[in-house]
């Protein structure tokens, strides 16, 4: 048996009795003597009222208000920044004093691996020689940085646990910072200039580093997740919950205690106050359920087929077609997580008379995909004691598919097929650019006969032009969960930037006559074979917008189960031997760089287009920026083309500069 429900019913029944008794005694205090029961019974009723009031107070203290927590669609969905894992580990070690040994070992190993890579790159030596240079300290004059790699800290206190627990950070964090700074200088990476650019790009709230140099503002990994709760429904109307808010439990407790005490003491004032409290409680219980099922919702979009990244205006109108008033109605348009509200607010708090309507307008930046989202309504009665939460979904669908427009030319290398295209070869045939003149052969086209030579010498000759062939190109995306990173909240993450840019690249390559396909390495296989033709182009447009591997939202961790499977396995099985690769990846870890290296070793011409989503506000962000720079240098040294794409600049301009450098 539910004790709380039983108590509620007893309180409700006793409250009604006490209400009538209290009113009678308040009007005529001497009436108690004429009742059919004695003073002892009245005293018992008063005592029972106090006991029930105390039970009600106990229940209020042990329960919270059960009001619906509305989402915050105005805030962009949270996207991590590269380096948050380092900041989190340092925060746990130095502030929370948790996982000291484990975090320390991981950070030491990570920094040591980076140092060896930098030394090998600069000194052109083996791993063993690089380790000797690192341990000898010949690479820097910073004593703290040298001590970090000498192992003095472990000898001091077996992992630094005792000093961490006592609150002293001298054993690890300062030397860790010194080591990062020394490696930055040794690798000739100017983080000061990059950090200044990051500061200029901050929003008004600031995104300073908890563990970085200067600002005490917490890094965004330590901020509460700003993504809104998931409200999904396939129905035009769906009730989510109907609940009592418990906001009157305190009044009930006061009313019962005051009424019981008034009866015991025959105090009219207490009985009147208690009667009013119990009356409010009864009033809160007898109100009707708000009739939100009669609400009619219309959503008007300024554009129903926008392109990715476009800003559209949304107007929501709600009309009360029911016969009763809705005194407290809160409406929140559950904007998809992939969208970002840029102006206005997708919510309204109002009261709606029967037949009345209300509307609100806001602007959002949309992303690829098909969307039909609900309006969340939270309706309360006059007392606010009863709350009904529902979802109303207008019959309006938004489709966001890239246009694959040609914005610029894309440099393609000379790995080609037998099909005609725009890549010049070193063989003669049909084409546009003059190549050579040779003797006429039976079957040569008449339009390539050198008629001037025939008229001059009487000998037949054929003009050959430089042949142009089509290239087979696969646009490959890194869409693992680790690739969904951005330099600050509200900015596009690396996968969105990659897909936006790749849609333009696909259009340019398609118009140039190349055979273009799409693929992604993730837990969700994605493969679209290179091809040509209008049907192929249209299928590619839909794949950009609808394939789950290219979703604007990262894969859920719960969906990644089972044993580890190399996400590139399905791609390598299907790649043709003559296919060029345009790899879009933020290069946030070594796996992405290893994918590029293996594809290049397998005979594929690889061009890496890497949006730089790193920052320099915290020590962890600085470390990941250094690691990414080292990866870019590593690939370039092996002859792999890398476009280090600054997202604040147009990609076509950076491709032009890269093409001039490669030429």
PDB file of N, CA, C and O in Angstrom, residues 77 156 164 166 174 227 293 320 325 367-368 372 428 462 499 515 533 584 625 645:
ATOM      1  N   UNK A  77      23.736  23.369 -28.274  1.00  0.00           N
ATOM      2  CA  UNK A  77      24.123  22.057 -27.767  1.00  0.00           C
ATOM      3  C   UNK A  77      25.614  22.055 -27.460  1.00  0.00           C
ATOM      4  O   UNK A  77      26.420  22.617 -28.202  1.00  0.00           O
ATOM      5  N   UNK A 156      60.057  11.255  -5.272  1.00  0.00           N
ATOM      6  CA  UNK A 156      59.749  12.086  -4.110  1.00  0.00           C
ATOM      7  C   UNK A 156      58.660  11.478  -3.255  1.00  0.00           C
ATOM      8  O   UNK A 156      58.762  11.428  -2.038  1.00  0.00           O
ATOM      9  N   UNK A 164      49.617  15.748  -3.176  1.00  0.00           N
ATOM     10  CA  UNK A 164      48.334  16.143  -3.728  1.00  0.00           C
ATOM     11  C   UNK A 164      47.263  16.192  -2.650  1.00  0.00           C
ATOM     12  O   UNK A 164      46.439  17.083  -2.601  1.00  0.00           O
ATOM     13  N   UNK A 166      47.665  16.749   0.466  1.00  0.00           N
ATOM     14  CA  UNK A 166      47.895  17.872   1.371  1.00  0.00           C
ATOM     15  C   UNK A 166      47.659  19.203   0.689  1.00  0.00           C
ATOM     16  O   UNK A 166      47.793  20.256   1.311  1.00  0.00           O
ATOM     17  N   UNK A 174      53.013  22.577 -11.822  1.00  0.00           N
ATOM     18  CA  UNK A 174      53.932  23.587 -12.380  1.00  0.00           C
ATOM     19  C   UNK A 174      54.950  22.994 -13.348  1.00  0.00           C
ATOM     20  O   UNK A 174      55.281  23.596 -14.365  1.00  0.00           O
ATOM     21  N   UNK A 227      22.709  21.141 -23.681  1.00  0.00           N
ATOM     22  CA  UNK A 227      21.782  20.546 -24.623  1.00  0.00           C
ATOM     23  C   UNK A 227      20.435  20.313 -23.962  1.00  0.00           C
ATOM     24  O   UNK A 227      20.341  20.038 -22.776  1.00  0.00           O
ATOM     25  N   UNK A 293      -5.526  19.603 -24.876  1.00  0.00           N
ATOM     26  CA  UNK A 293      -5.782  18.821 -26.093  1.00  0.00           C
ATOM     27  C   UNK A 293      -6.562  19.624 -27.122  1.00  0.00           C
ATOM     28  O   UNK A 293      -6.639  19.247 -28.298  1.00  0.00           O
ATOM     29  N   UNK A 320      -6.451  28.623 -28.578  1.00  0.00           N
ATOM     30  CA  UNK A 320      -7.221  27.813 -27.636  1.00  0.00           C
ATOM     31  C   UNK A 320      -8.621  27.592 -28.196  1.00  0.00           C
ATOM     32  O   UNK A 320      -9.470  28.487 -28.154  1.00  0.00           O
ATOM     33  N   UNK A 325     -10.680  28.323 -19.965  1.00  0.00           N
ATOM     34  CA  UNK A 325      -9.499  29.177 -19.987  1.00  0.00           C
ATOM     35  C   UNK A 325      -8.282  28.398 -19.493  1.00  0.00           C
ATOM     36  O   UNK A 325      -8.392  27.520 -18.635  1.00  0.00           O
ATOM     37  N   UNK A 367      20.633  22.937 -39.824  1.00  0.00           N
ATOM     38  CA  UNK A 367      21.631  21.988 -40.293  1.00  0.00           C
ATOM     39  C   UNK A 367      20.958  20.918 -41.140  1.00  0.00           C
ATOM     40  O   UNK A 367      19.736  20.777 -41.137  1.00  0.00           O
ATOM     41  N   UNK A 368      21.793  20.147 -41.836  1.00  0.00           N
ATOM     42  CA  UNK A 368      21.303  19.168 -42.795  1.00  0.00           C
ATOM     43  C   UNK A 368      20.436  18.108 -42.104  1.00  0.00           C
ATOM     44  O   UNK A 368      20.672  17.746 -40.959  1.00  0.00           O
ATOM     45  N   UNK A 372      10.971  17.486 -37.971  1.00  0.00           N
ATOM     46  CA  UNK A 372       9.602  17.834 -37.596  1.00  0.00           C
ATOM     47  C   UNK A 372       9.569  17.771 -36.079  1.00  0.00           C
ATOM     48  O   UNK A 372       9.528  16.690 -35.498  1.00  0.00           O
ATOM     49  N   UNK A 428      48.973  11.555 -75.914  1.00  0.00           N
ATOM     50  CA  UNK A 428      48.217  12.291 -76.900  1.00  0.00           C
ATOM     51  C   UNK A 428      46.893  11.640 -77.210  1.00  0.00           C
ATOM     52  O   UNK A 428      46.693  10.441 -77.025  1.00  0.00           O
ATOM     53  N   UNK A 462      48.321  13.866 -88.619  1.00  0.00           N
ATOM     54  CA  UNK A 462      47.265  13.980 -87.597  1.00  0.00           C
ATOM     55  C   UNK A 462      47.798  14.783 -86.410  1.00  0.00           C
ATOM     56  O   UNK A 462      48.934  14.570 -85.961  1.00  0.00           O
ATOM     57  N   UNK A 499      31.508  18.594 -43.559  1.00  0.00           N
ATOM     58  CA  UNK A 499      30.422  18.244 -44.475  1.00  0.00           C
ATOM     59  C   UNK A 499      30.032  19.451 -45.318  1.00  0.00           C
ATOM     60  O   UNK A 499      29.764  19.328 -46.524  1.00  0.00           O
ATOM     61  N   UNK A 515      34.823  11.088 -61.303  1.00  0.00           N
ATOM     62  CA  UNK A 515      33.983  10.100 -60.632  1.00  0.00           C
ATOM     63  C   UNK A 515      34.175  10.296 -59.130  1.00  0.00           C
ATOM     64  O   UNK A 515      35.272  10.075 -58.608  1.00  0.00           O
ATOM     65  N   UNK A 533      26.891  11.260 -63.312  1.00  0.00           N
ATOM     66  CA  UNK A 533      25.508  11.324 -63.750  1.00  0.00           C
ATOM     67  C   UNK A 533      24.636  12.087 -62.773  1.00  0.00           C
ATOM     68  O   UNK A 533      24.945  12.219 -61.587  1.00  0.00           O
ATOM     69  N   UNK A 584      38.716  14.467 -44.798  1.00  0.00           N
ATOM     70  CA  UNK A 584      38.311  15.561 -43.921  1.00  0.00           C
ATOM     71  C   UNK A 584      38.379  15.075 -42.471  1.00  0.00           C
ATOM     72  O   UNK A 584      37.628  14.182 -42.074  1.00  0.00           O
ATOM     73  N   UNK A 625      46.754  21.519 -29.172  1.00  0.00           N
ATOM     74  CA  UNK A 625      47.132  22.293 -30.354  1.00  0.00           C
ATOM     75  C   UNK A 625      48.546  21.932 -30.802  1.00  0.00           C
ATOM     76  O   UNK A 625      48.824  21.809 -31.996  1.00  0.00           O
ATOM     77  N   UNK A 645      43.324  24.032 -42.386  1.00  0.00           N
ATOM     78  CA  UNK A 645      42.220  24.950 -42.665  1.00  0.00           C
ATOM     79  C   UNK A 645      41.849  25.747 -41.421  1.00  0.00           C
ATOM     80  O   UNK A 645      41.386  25.198 -40.425  1.00  0.00           O
TER      81      UNK A 645
END
